[in-house]
Short mmCIF file of C-alpha atoms in Angstrom, two decimals:
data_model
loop_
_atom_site.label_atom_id
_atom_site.label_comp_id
_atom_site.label_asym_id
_atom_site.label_seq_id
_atom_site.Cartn_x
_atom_site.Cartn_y
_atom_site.Cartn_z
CA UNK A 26 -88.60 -5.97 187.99
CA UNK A 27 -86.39 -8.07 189.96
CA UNK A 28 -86.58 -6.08 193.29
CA UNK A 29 -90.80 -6.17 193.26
CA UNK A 30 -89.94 -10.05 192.32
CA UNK A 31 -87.55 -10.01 195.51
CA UNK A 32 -90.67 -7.79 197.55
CA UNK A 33 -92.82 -10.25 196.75
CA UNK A 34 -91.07 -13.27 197.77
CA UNK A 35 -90.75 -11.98 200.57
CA UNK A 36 -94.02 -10.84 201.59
CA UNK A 37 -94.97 -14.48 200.19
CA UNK A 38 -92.66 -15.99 202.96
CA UNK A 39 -93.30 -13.64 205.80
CA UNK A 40 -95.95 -15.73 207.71
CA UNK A 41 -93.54 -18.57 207.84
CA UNK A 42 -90.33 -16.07 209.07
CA UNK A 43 -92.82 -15.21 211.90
CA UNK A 44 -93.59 -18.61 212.87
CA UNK A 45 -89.56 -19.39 212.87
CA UNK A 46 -88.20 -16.16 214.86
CA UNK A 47 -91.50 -17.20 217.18
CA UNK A 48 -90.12 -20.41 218.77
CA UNK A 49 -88.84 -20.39 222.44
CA UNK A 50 -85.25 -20.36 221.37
CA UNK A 51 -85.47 -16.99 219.49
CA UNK A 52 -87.72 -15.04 221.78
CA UNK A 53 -85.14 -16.33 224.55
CA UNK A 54 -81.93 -15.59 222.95
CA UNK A 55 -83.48 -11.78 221.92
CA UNK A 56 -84.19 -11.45 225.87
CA UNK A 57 -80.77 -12.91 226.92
CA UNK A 58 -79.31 -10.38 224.48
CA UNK A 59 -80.52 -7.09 225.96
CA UNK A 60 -80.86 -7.99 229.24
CA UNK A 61 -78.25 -5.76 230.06
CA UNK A 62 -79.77 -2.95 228.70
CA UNK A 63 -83.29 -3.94 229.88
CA UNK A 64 -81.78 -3.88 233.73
CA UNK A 65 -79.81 -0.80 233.53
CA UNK A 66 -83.02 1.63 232.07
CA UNK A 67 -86.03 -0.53 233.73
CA UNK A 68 -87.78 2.33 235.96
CA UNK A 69 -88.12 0.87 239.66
CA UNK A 70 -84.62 -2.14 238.64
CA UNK A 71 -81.98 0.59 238.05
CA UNK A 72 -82.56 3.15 240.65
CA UNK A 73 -81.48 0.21 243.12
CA UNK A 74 -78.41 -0.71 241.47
CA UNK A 75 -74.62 0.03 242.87
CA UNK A 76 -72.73 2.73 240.61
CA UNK A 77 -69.53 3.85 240.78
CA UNK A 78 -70.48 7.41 239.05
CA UNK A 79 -69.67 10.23 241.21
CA UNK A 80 -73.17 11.82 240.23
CA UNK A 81 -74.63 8.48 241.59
CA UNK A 82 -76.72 7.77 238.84
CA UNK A 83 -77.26 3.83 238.91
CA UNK A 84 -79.58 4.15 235.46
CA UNK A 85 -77.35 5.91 233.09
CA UNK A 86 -73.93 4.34 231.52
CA UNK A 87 -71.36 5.93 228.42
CA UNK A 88 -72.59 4.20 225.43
CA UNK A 89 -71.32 5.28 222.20
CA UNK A 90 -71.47 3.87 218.74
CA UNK A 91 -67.88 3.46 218.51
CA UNK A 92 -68.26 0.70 220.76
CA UNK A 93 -70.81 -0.94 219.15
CA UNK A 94 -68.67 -1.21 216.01
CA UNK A 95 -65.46 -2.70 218.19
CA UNK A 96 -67.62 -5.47 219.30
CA UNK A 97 -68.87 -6.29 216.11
CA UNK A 98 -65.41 -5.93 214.78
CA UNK A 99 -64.69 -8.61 217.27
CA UNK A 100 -67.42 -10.88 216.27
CA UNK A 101 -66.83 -10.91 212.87
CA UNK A 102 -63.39 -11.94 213.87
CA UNK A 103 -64.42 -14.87 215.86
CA UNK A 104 -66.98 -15.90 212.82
CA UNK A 105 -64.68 -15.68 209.87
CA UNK A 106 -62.04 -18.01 211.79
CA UNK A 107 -64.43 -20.61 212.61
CA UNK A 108 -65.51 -20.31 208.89
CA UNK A 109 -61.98 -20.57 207.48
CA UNK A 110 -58.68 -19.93 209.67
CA UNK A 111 -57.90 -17.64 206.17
CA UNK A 112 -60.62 -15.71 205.82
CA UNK A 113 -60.01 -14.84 209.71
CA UNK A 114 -56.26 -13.54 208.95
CA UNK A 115 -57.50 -12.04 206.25
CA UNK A 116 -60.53 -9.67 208.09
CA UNK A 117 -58.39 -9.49 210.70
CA UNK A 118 -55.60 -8.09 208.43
CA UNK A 119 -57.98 -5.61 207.18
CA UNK A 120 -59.17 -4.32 210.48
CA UNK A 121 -56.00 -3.81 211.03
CA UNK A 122 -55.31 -1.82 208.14
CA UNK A 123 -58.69 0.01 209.02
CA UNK A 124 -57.26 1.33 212.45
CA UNK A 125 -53.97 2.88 211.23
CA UNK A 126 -55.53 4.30 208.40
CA UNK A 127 -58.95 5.65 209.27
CA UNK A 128 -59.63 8.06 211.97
CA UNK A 129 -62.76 9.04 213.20
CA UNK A 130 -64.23 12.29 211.72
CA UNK A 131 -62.93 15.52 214.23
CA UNK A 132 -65.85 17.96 215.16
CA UNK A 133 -65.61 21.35 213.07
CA UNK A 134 -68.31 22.70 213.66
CA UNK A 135 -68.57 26.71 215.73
CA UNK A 136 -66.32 26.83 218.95
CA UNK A 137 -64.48 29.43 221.00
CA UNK A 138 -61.71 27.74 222.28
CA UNK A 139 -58.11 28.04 222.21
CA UNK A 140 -55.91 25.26 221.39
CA UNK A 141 -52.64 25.19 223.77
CA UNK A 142 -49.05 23.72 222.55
CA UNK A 143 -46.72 22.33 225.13
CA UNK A 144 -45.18 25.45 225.04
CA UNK A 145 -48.23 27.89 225.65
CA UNK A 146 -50.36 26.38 227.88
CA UNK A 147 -48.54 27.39 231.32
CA UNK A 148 -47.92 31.29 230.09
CA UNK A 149 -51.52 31.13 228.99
CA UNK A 150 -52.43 29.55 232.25
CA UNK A 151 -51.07 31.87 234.46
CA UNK A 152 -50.95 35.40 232.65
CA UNK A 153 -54.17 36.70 234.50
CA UNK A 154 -55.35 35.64 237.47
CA UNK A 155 -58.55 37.15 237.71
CA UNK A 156 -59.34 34.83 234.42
CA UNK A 157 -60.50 31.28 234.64
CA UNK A 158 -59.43 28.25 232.19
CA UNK A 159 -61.65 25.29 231.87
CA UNK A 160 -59.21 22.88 229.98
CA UNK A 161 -59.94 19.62 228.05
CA UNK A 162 -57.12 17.20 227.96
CA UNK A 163 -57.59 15.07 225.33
CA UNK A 164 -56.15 12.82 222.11
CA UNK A 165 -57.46 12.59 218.85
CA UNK A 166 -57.59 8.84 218.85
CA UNK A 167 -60.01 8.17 221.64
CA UNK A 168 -62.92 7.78 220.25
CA UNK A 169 -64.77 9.81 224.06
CA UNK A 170 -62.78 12.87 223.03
CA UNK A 171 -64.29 12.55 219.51
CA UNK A 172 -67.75 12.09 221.08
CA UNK A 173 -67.57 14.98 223.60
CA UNK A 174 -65.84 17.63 221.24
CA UNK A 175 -69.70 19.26 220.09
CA UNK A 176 -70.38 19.44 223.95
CA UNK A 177 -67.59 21.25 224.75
CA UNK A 178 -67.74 23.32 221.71
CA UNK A 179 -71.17 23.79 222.75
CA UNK A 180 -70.35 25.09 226.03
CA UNK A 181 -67.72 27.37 225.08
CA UNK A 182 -70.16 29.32 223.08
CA UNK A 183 -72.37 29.58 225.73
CA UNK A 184 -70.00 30.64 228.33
CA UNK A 185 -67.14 31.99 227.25
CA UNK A 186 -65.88 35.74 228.06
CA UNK A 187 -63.00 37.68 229.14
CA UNK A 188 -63.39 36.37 232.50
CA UNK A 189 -64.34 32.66 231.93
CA UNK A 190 -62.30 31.05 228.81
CA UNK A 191 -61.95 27.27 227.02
CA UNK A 192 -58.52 25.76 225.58
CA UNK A 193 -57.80 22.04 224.60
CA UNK A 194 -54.65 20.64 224.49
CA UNK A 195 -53.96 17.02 222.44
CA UNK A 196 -52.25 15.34 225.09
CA UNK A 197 -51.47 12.27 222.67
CA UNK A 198 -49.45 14.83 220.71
CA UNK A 199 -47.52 16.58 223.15
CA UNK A 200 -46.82 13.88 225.92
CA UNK A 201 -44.73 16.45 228.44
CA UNK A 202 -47.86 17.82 229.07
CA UNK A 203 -49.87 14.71 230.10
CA UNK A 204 -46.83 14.26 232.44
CA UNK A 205 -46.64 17.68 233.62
CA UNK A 206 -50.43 17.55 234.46
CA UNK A 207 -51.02 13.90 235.80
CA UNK A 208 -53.62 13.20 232.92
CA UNK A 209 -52.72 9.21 231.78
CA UNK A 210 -53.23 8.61 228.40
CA UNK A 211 -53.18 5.06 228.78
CA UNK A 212 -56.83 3.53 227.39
CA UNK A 213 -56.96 1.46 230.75
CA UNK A 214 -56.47 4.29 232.82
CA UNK A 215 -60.01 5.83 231.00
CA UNK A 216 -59.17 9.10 231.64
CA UNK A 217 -59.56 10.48 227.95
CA UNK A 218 -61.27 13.10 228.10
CA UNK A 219 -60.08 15.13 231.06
CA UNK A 220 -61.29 18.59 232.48
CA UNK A 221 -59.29 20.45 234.68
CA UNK A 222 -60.76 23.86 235.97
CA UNK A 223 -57.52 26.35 236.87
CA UNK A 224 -57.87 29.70 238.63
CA UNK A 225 -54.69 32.11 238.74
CA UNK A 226 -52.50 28.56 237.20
CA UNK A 227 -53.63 26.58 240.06
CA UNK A 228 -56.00 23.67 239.50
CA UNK A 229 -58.95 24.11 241.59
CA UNK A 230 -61.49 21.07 239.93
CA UNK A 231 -60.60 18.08 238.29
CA UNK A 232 -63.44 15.45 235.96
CA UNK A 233 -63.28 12.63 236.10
CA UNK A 234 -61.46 11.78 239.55
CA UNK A 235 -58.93 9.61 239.65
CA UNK A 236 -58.37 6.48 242.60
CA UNK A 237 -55.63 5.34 243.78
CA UNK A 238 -54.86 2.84 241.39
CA UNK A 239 -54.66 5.52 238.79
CA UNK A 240 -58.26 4.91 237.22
CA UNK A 241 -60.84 7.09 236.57
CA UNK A 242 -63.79 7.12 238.53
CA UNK A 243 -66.66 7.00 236.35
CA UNK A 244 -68.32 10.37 234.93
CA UNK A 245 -70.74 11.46 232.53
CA UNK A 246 -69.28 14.25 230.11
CA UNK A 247 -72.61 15.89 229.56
CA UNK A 248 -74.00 19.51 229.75
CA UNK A 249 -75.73 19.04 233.11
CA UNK A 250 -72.85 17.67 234.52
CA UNK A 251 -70.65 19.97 233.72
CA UNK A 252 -72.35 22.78 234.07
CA UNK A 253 -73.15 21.92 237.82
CA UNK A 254 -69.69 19.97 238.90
CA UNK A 255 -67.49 23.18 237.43
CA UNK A 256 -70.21 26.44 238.38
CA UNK A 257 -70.29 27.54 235.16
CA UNK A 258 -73.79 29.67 235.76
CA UNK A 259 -72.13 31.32 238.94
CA UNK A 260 -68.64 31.43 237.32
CA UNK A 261 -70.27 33.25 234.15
CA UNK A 262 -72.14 35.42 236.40
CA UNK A 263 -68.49 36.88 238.00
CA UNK A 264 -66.90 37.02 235.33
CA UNK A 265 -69.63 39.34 233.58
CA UNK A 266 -69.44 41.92 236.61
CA UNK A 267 -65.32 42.01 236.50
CA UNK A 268 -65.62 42.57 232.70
CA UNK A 269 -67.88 45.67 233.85
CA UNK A 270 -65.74 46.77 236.76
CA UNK A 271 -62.84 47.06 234.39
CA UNK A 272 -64.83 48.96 231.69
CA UNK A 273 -65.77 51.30 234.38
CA UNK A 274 -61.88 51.56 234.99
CA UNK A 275 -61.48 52.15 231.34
CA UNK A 276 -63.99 54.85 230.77
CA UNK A 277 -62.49 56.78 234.05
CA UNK A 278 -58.99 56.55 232.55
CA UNK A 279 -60.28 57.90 229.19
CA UNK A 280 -62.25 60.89 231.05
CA UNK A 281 -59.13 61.00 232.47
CA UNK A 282 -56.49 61.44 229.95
CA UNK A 283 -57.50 60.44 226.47
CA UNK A 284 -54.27 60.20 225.29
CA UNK A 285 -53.33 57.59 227.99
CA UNK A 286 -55.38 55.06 226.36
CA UNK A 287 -57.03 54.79 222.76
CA UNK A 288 -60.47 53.70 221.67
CA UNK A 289 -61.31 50.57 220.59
CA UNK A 290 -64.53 48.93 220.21
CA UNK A 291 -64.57 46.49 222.86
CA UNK A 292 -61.09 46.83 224.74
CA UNK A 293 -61.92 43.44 226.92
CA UNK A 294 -63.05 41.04 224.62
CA UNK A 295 -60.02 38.78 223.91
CA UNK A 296 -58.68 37.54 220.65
CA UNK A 297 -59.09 33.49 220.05
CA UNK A 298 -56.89 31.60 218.59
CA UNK A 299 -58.85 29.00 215.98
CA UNK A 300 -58.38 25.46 215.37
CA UNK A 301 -56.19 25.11 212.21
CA UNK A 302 -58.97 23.91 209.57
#
């Protein structure tokens, strides 16, 4: 009874809300307030704009919600201590509290990728050369590696094979390696997550770039993106006729000499390590 009371209060009051949010002050203060996002997706305003994205995309930008709760985080902060100085320590205590506690929920959902240690990732690197490694450096606090783990995961079932594979390797965990392979994990640097395509233990692509100064260039993680920046169609495409040419070997070696080489059900298909659940 009390919500349809509540309903129709409201519904009684409605005409006058309109009449309040209508006044020149409110329309102008909405306008002033997504301005930003207005200018960067306005067909015919953005295309014109400078960028700093290597895919030179002036009318895209990394958005995620993570940041929207930060800055209203943030604004609540501000509020509470003009309110009362206590309330402020007080939120401010809690958000605190919040970060060390809380972590943003990890992606486990399908994959085929193996996760590297600091002591695995060179042998695993450079044990074949005829395979490729697409590697994501990354840490489980930045809230970019949480949003781009279902693309990668995505990817790797897509187009992974004997001849193209996927690892990850927590960087924030195992710091010899962020030192070993110039990846900063330093939230100013921006270079959470990191890609690095290797061939025979060599890296042959890196995304995002990084300048001089040590920061990254900006880059969209995104399926087009990657797909297109790294090869992954023409990649895919090699490594399907080497996993051929060496079942060709295989099948000559068992008309050969069967006892050279036992059967198996599919002798090139590698075995994954999985993320520990």
């Amino acid at each position: 009874m009390g919500l349809i009371t509540g309903v129709c209060t409201f519904l009684y009051h409605l005409p006058q809300i309109y009449k309040w949010l209508l006044k020149p002050y409110y329309i102008t203060s909405f306008l002033m307030t997504v301005a930003f996002f207005v200018v960067r997706k306005a067909p015919g305003v953005c295309e014109h704009l400078a960028t700093q994205r290597e895919d030179g995309n002036s009318c895209d930008f990394d958005w995620h919600i993570g940041n929207v709760f930060m800055f209203s985080k943030v604004a609540n902060v501000i509020l509470f201590f003009r309110l009362d100085i206590r309330l402020g320590i007080l939120y401010l205590a809690l958000c605190v509290a919040f970060v060390m506690t809380c972590k943003p929920p990890l992606y486990m959902g399908p994959e085929y990728i193996k996760y590297f240690s600091d002591q695995t990732i060179d042998e695993e690197l450079q044990k074949d050369s005829r395979v490729t490694w697409i590697v994501e450096f990354y840490a489980n606090w930045s809230s970019d590696c949480q949003s781009f783990a279902p693309v990668f995961a995505d990817l790797s079932l897509r187009y992974n094979c004997a001849g193209l594979r996927f690892g990850k390797v927590d960087i924030g965990r195992y710091g010899e390696v962020s030192e070993r392979y110039k990846v900063s994990t330093s939230p100013l640097a921006k270079q959470l997550p990191s890609l690095i395509l290797f061939q025979g233990g060599r890296e042959i692509t890196r995304r995002p770039m990084v300048d001089n100064k040590g920061r990254a260039v900006s880059w969209t993680f995104n399926e087009e993106n990657i797909i297109r920046e790294f090869n992954l169609n023409e990649l895919f495409q090699k490594s399907k006729k080497l996993i051929k040419s060496r079942g060709l070997k295989v099948e000559e070696q068992n008309e050969g000499s069967d006892e050279l080489l036992p059967e198996t059900d599919n002798p090139e298909q590698p075995t994954e390590s999985k993320k520990d659940q």
